[in-house]
XYZ file of C-alpha atoms in Angstrom:
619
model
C -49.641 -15.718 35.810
C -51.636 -15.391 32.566
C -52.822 -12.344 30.715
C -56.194 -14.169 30.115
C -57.107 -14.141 33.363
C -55.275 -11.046 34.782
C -55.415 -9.208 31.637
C -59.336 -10.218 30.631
C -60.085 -6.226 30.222
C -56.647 -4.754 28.950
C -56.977 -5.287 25.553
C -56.136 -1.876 23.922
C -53.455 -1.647 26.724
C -51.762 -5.285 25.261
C -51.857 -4.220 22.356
C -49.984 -1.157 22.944
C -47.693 -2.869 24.531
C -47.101 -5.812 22.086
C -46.622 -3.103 19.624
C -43.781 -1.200 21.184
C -42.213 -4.299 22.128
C -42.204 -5.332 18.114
C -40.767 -1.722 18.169
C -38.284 -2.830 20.410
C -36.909 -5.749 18.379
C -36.805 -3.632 15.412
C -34.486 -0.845 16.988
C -31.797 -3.607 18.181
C -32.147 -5.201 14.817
C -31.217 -1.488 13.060
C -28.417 -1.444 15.954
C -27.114 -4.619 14.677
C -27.170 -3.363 11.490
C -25.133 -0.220 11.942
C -22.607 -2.150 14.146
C -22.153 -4.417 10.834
C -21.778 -1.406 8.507
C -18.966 0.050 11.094
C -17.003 -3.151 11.443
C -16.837 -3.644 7.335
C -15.841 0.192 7.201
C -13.983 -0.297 9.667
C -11.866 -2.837 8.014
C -11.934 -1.626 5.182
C -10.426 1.595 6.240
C -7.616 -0.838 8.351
C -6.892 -2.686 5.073
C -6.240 0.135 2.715
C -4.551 2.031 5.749
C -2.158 -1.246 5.923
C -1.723 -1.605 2.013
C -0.646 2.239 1.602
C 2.393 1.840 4.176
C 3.353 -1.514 2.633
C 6.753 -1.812 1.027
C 6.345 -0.883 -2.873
C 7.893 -3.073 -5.244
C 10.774 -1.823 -7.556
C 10.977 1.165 -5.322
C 14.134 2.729 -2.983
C 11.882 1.266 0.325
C 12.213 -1.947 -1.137
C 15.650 -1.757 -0.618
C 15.331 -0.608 2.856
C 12.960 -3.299 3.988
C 15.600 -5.874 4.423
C 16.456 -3.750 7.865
C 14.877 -5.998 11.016
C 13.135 -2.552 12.152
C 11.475 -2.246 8.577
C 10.827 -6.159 9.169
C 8.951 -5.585 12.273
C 6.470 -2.684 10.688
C 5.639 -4.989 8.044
C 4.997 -7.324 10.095
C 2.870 -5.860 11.865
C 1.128 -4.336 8.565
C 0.277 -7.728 7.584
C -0.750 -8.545 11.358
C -3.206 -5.229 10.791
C -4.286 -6.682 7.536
C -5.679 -10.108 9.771
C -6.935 -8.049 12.449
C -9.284 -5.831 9.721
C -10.062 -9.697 8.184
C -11.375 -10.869 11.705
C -13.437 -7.409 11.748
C -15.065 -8.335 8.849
C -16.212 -11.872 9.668
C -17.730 -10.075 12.982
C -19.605 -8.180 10.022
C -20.668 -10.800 8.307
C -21.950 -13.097 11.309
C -23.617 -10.872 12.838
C -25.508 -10.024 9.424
C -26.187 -13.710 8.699
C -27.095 -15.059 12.496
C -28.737 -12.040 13.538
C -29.907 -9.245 11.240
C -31.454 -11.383 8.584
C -32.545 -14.484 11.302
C -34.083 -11.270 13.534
C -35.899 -9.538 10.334
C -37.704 -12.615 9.341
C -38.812 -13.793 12.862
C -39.804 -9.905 13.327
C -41.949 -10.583 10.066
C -43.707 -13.851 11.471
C -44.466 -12.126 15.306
C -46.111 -9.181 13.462
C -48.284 -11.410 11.044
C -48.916 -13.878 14.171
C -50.231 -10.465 16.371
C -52.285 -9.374 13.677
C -54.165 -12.719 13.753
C -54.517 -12.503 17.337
C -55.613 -9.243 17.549
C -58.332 -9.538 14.582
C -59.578 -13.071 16.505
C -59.825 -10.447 19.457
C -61.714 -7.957 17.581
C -63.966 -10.440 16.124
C -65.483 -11.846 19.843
C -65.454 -8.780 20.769
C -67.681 -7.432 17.802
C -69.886 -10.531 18.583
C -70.418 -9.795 22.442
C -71.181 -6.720 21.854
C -73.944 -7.964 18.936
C -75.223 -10.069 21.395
C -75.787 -7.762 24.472
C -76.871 -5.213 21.697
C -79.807 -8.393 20.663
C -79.916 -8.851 24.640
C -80.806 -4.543 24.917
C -83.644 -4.376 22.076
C -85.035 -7.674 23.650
C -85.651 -5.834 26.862
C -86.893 -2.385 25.694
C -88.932 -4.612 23.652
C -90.111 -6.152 26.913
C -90.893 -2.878 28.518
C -92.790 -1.267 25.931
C -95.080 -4.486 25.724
C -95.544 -4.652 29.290
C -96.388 -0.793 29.517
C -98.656 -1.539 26.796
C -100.341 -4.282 28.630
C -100.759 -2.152 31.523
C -102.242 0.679 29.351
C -104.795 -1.492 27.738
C -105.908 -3.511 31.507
C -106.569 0.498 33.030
C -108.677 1.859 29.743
C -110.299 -1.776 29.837
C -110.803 -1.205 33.857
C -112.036 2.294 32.593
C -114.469 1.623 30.504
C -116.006 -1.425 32.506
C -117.024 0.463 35.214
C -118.377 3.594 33.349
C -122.280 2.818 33.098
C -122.344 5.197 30.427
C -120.579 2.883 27.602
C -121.906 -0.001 25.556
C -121.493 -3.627 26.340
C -119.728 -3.895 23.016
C -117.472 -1.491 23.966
C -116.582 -2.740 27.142
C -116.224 -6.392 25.324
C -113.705 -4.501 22.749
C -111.450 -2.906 25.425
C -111.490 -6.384 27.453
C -110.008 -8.047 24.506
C -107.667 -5.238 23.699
C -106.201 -6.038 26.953
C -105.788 -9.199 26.672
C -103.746 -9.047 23.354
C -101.693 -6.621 25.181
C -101.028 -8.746 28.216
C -100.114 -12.094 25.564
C -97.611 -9.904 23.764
C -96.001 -8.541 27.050
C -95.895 -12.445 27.957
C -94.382 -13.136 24.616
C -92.014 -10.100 25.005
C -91.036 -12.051 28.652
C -90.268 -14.942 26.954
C -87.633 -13.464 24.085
C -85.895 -11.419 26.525
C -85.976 -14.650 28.979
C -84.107 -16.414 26.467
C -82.003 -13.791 24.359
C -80.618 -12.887 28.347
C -79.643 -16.621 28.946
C -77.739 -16.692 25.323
C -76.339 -13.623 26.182
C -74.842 -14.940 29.598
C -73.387 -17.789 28.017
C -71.935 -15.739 25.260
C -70.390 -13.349 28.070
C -69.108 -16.322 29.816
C -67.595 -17.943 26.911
C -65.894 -14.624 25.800
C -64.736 -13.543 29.308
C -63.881 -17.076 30.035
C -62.936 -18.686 27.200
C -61.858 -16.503 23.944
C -60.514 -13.858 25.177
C -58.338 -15.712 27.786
C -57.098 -17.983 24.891
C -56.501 -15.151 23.089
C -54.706 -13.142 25.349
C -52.376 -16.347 26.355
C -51.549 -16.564 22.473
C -50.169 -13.119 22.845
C -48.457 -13.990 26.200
C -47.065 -16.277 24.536
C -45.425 -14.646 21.617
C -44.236 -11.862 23.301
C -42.399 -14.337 26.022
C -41.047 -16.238 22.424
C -39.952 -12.165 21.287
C -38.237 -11.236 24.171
C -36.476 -15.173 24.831
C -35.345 -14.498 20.927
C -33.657 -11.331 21.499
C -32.238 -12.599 24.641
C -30.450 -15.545 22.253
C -29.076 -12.951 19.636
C -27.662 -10.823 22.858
C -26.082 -13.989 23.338
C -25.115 -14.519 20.003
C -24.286 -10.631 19.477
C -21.561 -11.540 22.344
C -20.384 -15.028 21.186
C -19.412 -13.607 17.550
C -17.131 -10.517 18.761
C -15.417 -13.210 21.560
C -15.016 -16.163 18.472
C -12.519 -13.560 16.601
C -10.791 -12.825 20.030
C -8.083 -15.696 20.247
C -7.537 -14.726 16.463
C -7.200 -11.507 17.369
C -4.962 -12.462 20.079
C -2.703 -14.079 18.010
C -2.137 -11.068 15.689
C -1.416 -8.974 18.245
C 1.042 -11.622 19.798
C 2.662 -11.317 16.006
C 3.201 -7.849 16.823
C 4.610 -8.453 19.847
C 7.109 -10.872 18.355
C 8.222 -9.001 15.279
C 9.167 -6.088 18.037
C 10.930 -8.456 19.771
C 12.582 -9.425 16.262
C 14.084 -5.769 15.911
C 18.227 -6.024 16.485
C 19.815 -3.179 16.778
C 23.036 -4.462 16.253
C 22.262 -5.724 12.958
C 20.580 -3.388 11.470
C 23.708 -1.325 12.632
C 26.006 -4.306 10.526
C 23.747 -3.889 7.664
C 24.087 -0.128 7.324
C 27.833 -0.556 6.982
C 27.402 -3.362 4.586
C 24.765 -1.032 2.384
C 26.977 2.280 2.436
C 30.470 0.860 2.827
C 32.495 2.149 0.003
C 35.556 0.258 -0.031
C 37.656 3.554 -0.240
C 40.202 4.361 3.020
C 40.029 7.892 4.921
C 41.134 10.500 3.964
C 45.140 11.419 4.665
C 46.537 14.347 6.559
C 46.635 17.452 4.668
C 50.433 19.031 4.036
C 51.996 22.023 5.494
C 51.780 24.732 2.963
C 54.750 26.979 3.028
C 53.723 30.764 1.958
C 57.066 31.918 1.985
C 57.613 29.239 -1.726
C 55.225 32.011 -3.319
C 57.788 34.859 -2.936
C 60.151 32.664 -5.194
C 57.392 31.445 -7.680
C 57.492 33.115 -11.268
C 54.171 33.940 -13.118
C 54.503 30.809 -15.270
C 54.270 28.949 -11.940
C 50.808 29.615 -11.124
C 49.787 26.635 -13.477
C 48.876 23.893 -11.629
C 51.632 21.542 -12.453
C 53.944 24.016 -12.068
C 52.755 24.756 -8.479
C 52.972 21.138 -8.202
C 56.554 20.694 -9.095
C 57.252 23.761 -6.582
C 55.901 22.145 -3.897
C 58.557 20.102 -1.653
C 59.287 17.493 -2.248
C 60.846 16.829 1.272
C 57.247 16.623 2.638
C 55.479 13.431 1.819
C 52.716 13.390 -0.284
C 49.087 12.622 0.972
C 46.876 11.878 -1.658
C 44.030 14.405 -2.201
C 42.269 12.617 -4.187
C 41.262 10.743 -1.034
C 39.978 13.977 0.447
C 36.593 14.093 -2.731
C 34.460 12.290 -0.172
C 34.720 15.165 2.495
C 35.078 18.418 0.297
C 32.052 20.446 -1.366
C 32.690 21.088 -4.968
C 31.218 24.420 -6.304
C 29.670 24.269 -9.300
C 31.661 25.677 -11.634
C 34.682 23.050 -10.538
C 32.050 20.621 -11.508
C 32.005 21.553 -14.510
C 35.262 21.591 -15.711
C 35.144 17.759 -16.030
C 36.297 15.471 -18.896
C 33.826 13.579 -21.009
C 31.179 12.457 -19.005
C 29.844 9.643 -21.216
C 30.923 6.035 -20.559
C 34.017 5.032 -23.104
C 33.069 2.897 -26.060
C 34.216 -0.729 -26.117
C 37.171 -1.455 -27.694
C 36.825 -3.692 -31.581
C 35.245 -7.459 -30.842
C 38.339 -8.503 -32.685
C 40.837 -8.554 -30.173
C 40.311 -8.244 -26.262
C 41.069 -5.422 -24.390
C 42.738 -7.721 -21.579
C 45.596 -8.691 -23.570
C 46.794 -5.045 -23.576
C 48.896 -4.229 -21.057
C 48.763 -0.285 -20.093
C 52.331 -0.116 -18.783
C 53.585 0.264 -15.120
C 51.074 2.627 -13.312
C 52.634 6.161 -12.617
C 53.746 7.294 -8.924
C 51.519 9.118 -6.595
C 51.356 12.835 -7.636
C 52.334 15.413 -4.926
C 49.412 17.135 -3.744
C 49.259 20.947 -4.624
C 49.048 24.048 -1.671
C 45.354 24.502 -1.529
C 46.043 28.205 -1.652
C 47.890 27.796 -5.137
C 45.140 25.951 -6.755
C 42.587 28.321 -5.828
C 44.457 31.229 -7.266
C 45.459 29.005 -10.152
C 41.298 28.613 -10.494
C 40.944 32.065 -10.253
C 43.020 33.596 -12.886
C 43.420 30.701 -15.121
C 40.699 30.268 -18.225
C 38.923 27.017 -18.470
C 38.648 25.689 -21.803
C 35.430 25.465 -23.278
C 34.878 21.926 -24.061
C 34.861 21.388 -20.492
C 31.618 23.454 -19.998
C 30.396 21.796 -23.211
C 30.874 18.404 -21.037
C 28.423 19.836 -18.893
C 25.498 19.010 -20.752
C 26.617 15.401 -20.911
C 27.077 15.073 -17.601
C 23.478 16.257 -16.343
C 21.712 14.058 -18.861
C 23.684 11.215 -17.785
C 22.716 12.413 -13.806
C 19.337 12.453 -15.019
C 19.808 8.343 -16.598
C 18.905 5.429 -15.203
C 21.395 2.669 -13.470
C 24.553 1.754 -15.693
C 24.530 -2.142 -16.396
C 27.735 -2.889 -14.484
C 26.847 -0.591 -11.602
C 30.236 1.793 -11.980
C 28.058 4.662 -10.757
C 28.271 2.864 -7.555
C 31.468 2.181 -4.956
C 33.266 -0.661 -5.269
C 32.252 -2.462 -2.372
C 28.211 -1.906 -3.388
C 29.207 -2.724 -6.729
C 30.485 -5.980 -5.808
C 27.646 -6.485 -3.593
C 25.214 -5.710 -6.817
C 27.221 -7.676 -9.440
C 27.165 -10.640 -6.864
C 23.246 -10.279 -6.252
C 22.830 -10.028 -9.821
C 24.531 -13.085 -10.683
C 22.919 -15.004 -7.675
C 19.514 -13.776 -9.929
C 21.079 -15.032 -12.894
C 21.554 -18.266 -11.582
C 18.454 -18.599 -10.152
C 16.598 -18.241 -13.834
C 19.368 -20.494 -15.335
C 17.852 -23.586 -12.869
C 14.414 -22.719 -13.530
C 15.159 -22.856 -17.240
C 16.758 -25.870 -16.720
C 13.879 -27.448 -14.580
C 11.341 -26.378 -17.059
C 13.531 -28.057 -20.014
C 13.487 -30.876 -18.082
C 10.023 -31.288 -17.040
C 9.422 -30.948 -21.113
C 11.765 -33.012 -21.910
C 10.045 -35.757 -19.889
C 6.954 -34.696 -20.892
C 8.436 -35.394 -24.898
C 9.481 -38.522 -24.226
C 5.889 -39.399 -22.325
C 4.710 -38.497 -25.911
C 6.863 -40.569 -28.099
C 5.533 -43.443 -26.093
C 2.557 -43.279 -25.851
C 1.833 -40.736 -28.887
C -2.579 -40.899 -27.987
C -1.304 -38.310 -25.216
C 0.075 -35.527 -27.152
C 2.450 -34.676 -30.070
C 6.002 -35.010 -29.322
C 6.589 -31.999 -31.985
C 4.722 -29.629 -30.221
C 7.263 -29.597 -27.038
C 10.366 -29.312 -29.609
C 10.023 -25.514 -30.659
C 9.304 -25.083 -26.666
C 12.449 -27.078 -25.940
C 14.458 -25.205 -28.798
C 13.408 -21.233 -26.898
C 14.564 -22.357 -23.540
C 17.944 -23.616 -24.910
C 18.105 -20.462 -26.403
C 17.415 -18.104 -23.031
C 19.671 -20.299 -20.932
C 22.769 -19.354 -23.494
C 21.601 -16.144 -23.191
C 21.353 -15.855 -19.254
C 24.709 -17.886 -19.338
C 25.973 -14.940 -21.236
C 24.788 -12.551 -19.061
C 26.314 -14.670 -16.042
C 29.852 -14.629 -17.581
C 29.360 -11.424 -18.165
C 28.695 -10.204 -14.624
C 31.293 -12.825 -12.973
C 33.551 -10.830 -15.339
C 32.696 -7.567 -13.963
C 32.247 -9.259 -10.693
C 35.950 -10.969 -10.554
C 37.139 -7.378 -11.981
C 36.030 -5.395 -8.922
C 36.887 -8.181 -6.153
C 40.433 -7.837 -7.623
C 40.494 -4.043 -7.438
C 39.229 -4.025 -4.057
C 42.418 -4.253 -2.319
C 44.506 -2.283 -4.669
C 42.599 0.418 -6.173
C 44.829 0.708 -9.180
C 45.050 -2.589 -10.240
C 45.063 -2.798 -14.373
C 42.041 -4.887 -14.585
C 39.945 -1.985 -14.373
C 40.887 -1.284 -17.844
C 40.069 -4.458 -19.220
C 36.121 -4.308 -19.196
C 35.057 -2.375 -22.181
C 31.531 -1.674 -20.941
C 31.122 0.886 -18.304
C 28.472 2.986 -18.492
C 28.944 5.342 -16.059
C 25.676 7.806 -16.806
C 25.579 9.085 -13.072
C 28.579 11.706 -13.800
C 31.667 12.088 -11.523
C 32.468 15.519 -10.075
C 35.603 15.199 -11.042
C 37.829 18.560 -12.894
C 40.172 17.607 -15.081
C 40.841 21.120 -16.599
C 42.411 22.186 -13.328
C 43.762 18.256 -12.440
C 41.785 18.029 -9.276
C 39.895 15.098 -9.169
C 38.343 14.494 -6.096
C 36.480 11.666 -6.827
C 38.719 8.739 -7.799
C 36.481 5.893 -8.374
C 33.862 8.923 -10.693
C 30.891 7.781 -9.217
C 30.240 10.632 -7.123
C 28.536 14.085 -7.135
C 27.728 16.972 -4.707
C 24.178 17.932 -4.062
C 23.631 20.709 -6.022
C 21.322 22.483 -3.675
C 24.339 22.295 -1.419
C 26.746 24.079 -3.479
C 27.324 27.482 -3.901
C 26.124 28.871 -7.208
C 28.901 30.514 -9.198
C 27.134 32.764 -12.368
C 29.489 32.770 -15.487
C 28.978 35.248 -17.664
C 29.118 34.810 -21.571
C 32.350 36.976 -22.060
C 34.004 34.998 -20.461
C 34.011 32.422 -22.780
C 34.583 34.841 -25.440
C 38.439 35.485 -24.618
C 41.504 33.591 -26.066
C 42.335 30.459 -24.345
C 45.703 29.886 -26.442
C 47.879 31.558 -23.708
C 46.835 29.262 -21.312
C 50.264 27.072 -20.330
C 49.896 23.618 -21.433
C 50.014 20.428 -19.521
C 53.656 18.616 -19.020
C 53.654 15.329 -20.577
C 53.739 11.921 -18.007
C 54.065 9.374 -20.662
C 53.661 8.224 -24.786
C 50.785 5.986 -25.579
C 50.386 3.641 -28.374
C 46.931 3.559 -30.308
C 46.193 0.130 -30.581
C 42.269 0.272 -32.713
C 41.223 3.511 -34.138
C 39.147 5.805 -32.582
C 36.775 8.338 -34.429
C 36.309 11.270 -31.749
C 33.599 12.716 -32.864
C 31.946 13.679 -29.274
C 32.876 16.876 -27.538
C 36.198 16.857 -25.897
C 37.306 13.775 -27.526
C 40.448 13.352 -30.040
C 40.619 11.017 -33.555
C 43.555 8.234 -33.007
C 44.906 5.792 -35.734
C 45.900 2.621 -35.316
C 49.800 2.313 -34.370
C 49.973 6.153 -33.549
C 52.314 7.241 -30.677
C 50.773 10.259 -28.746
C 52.050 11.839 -25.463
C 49.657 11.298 -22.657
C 49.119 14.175 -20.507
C 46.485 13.318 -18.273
C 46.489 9.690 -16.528
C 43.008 7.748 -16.574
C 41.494 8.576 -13.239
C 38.952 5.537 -12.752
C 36.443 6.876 -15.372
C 37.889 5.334 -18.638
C 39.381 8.000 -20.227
C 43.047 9.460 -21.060
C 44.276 12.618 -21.736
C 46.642 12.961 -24.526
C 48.419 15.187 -27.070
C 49.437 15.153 -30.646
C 52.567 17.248 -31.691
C 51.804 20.016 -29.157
C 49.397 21.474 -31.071
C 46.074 18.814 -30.718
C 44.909 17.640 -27.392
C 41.637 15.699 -26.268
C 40.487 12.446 -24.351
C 40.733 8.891 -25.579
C 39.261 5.640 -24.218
C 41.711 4.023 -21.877
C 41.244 0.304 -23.450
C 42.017 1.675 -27.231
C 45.407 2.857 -25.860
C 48.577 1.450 -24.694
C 50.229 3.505 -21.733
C 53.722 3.619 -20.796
C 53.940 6.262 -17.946
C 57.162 8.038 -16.982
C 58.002 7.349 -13.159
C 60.349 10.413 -12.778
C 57.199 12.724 -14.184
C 55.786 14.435 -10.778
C 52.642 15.346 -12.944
C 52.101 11.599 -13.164
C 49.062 10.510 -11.236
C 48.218 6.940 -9.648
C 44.978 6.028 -9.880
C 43.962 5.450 -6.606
């Protein structure tokens, strides 16, 4: 079927309808368009949604990642990070193969139209000249044949009225005849200007305006085949990202399938595992002792040598994990700040610190409270208090004391593994130089052999240093593996750096440490607050019973004392130690009865008495 034949009279109704099916093309080209603009936002929106849940680096999540449940979500993060990647190559294909192919083919159907159409305009502005030529041709035809006939009845007339002149008669005759030659000339034109006129019909009906008409036909058949193919294509694009799509979502699937319970349950004990043993059982406390207790007794070694001594003793100190603290036992604490390093010129290892002291008896809980209670605390043990929230407030000690022991080993031993790691690369990059210097001593065109040396000479110099650092950790390392089974093992008082700025809850005004290892403190929004007021501190604290002495101590370097709490020592001094170190660094000692203050455990040597009961085993 062809619109030149069918069609020969529907041209305003073709082009009407070629027009709304350019129209047509247009509106799937704009809903190409907007489908692009969704699957880029779209992506975009999946890509910044995937990078804010990702793991941040140097951060506590980090550190949780390494669980096979945290695997699995980032996993699947960067699976979501592919799938938004395949949404934007749907984006961009369908932009490339059909927006922009569709808006320039649009361009050449609309300029093709609008030369079909004006061809169509044009024969049909000259068929209409023509019958227009064909219309004045035959009005000219009738007027010159009414004319004619005019002229033959006046002529008819006047030749048979007797009453005119010959030359009248003669005059009308030839009037007539003029007017009967032009209506025969009139004949002829119209005659001929109606036979050009046919043709001309016959050639437009027939000819033009079917050619014309198939040109359209055929363009529009071309439009609508076109936008057929980019359905087509529309389709092929989304199902070319589908296997990739499929595989990121089979990712998924397998990093679910990844997640192990029991592991992640083996790697929780690993993280938190302390190293420290449960708690004992807590001793019978026998009210009816108080009746035979005197006033001085209410001391807390005092109440500790009444206790019996029948009953065994359970350690309390094993009890810090389990116990709240209230604030104001926090803050009768010894020096919080980490004990200075003994003198480079002799090492704190050679120093023995004596036999350790027996396990102290643990005190009634009732006695210690009312000990608390009526007892003053001493005011350099508030004073501490300041050091010990800026130290809360500090950032990771070096040697990770703030930690357990078991995560402390686990950190020393990651942090050597690190160490090691940047010794080899060193090495590999002072090889690869030192390859590359000989290169240049051979064949000196390539470079200058000098140039390398200064590089050569730095990386010596950083692998001594990391080496440092390595021997350094191992020490602390091989320090803590050897405490591990015997918490009171005397190595702990052989490293000279610990700097322990997270502060231990730990009171050693009253002597009840609950923390042994001082690495850890209550919540403070879980503790109840205590308010001191300012007279209290105003009172005299010299009637307060002193502490028995557990031992004599030996300065062995100087100490200065000048922070808070602490006490001046000379070298060679004997001092009576009152206090044991409790896993913090510290001692507690006296001079002459009269001065009393803490002292770095590695400037001192210890000798403990075993018979003391105040005596305290570091535990």
């Amino acid at each position: 079927m062809s619109w030149g034949t069918e069609l020969w009279d529907q041209f305003d109704n073709l082009e009407k309808h070629t027009q709304w099916g350019i129209e047509v093309l247009e509106k799937y080209i704009k809903f190409v368009k907007e489908r692009t603009e969704i699957e880029i936002n779209y992506a975009k929106q999946l890509r910044n949604l995937s990078k804010k849940y990702q793991t941040k680096k140097n951060s506590k999540e980090e550190e949780e990642s390494k669980y096979t449940s945290c695997k699995a979500f980032q996993a699947t993060l960067n699976e979501m990070n592919d799938y938004a990647g395949q949404h934007e190559v749907i984006s961009e294909n369908m932009a490339s193969q059909i927006t922009a192919e569709l808006t320039r083919f649009v361009q050449e159907v609309k300029q093709e139209r609008k030369q079909h159409f004006h061809e169509g305009r044009k024969a049909q502005q000259h068929i209409e000249t023509c019958w227009k030529q064909l219309e004045a041709s035959k009005r000219r035809f009738e007027r010159d044949c009414k004319e004619a006939e005019r002229a033959q009845q006046y002529f008819e007339k006047m030749d048979a009225d007797i009453n005119v002149t010959k030359a009248d008669v003669e005059k009308a005759r030839q009037q007539a005849q003029i007017r009967h030659q032009m209506a025969d000339d009139s004949k002829g034109d119209y005659s001929s200007v109606l036979q050009k006129f046919n043709r001309e019909q016959h050639e437009h009906y027939f000819t033009h305006i079917p050619g014309i008409f198939q040109k359209l036909q055929d363009m529009e058949e071309k439009k609508i085949g076109r936008m057929g193919e980019s359905l087509k294509t529309y389709a092929d694009i989304d199902r070319q990202v589908v296997p990739i799509i499929g595989k990121c979502l089979d990712g998924i699937t397998k990093s679910a399938e990844s997640i192990s319970e029991k592991q992640d349950s083996q790697m929780v004990i690993e993280s938190f595992k302390s190293g420290f043993e449960p708690p004992g059982d807590i001793d019978f406390e026998d009210f009816t002792q108080s009746m035979k207790r005197t006033v001085s007794d209410t001391s807390l070694t005092k109440a500790d040598c009444k206790s019996d001594p029948k009953v065994p003793s359970k350690s309390r100190n094993k009890l810090w994990p389990f116990i709240k603290k209230n604030k104001l036992m926090s803050l009768l604490t010894s020096p919080h700040q980490p004990p200075p390093p003994p003198p480079a010129s002799s090492s704190p290892s050679a120093v023995p610190n004596g036999p350790h002291s027996p396990k102290q008896q643990k005190e009634p809980l009732s006695h210690r409270f009312n000990d608390f209670m009526t007892s003053k605390p001493k005011m350099h043990c508030f004073r501490s208090l300041k050091r010990g929230l800026s130290l809360k407030l500090g950032s990771t000690p070096e040697d990770f004391s703030n930690l357990p022991p078991e995560q402390r080993r686990k950190k020393l031993q990651q942090k050597v593994d690190e160490l090691n790691k940047d010794i080899q690369k060193e090495i590999d990059q002072r090889d690869a130089l030192t390859k590359m210097r000989d290169v240049y001593m051979k064949n000196p065109q390539m470079g200058d052999p000098a140039s390398v040396g200064q590089k050569l000479v730095e990386i010596g110099n950083n692998i001594e240093k990391l080496r440092v650092e390595v021997h350094k950790f191992e020490g602390w390392l091989a320090e803590v593996e050897g405490r591990l089974p015997a918490r009171n093992d005397s190595s702990r008082r052989q490293s000279g750096l610990y700097d322990t700025q997270n502060t231990q809850t730990v009171n050693n005004c009253a002597q009840d440490r609950e923390s042994p290892d001082g690495s850890y403190t209550e919540d403070n929004s879980q503790e109840p607050e205590v308010k001191v007021t300012p007279t209290e501190f105003d009172d005299d604290f010299d009637d307060e019973e002193p502490l028995p002495t557990i031992g004599t101590c030996k300065a062995i370097y100087p100490f200065d004392g000048e922070n808070e709490g602490t006490i001046s020592v000379t070298e060679g001094e004997i001092l009576s130690v009152i206090e044991e170190d409790k896993g913090d660094g510290w001692t507690r000692i006296r001079r002459k009865e009269e001065e009393e203050g803490y002292v770095p455990t590695s400037y001192i040597e210890v000798y403990l008495d075993r018979n003391t009961k105040g005596a305290m085993t570091y535990i």
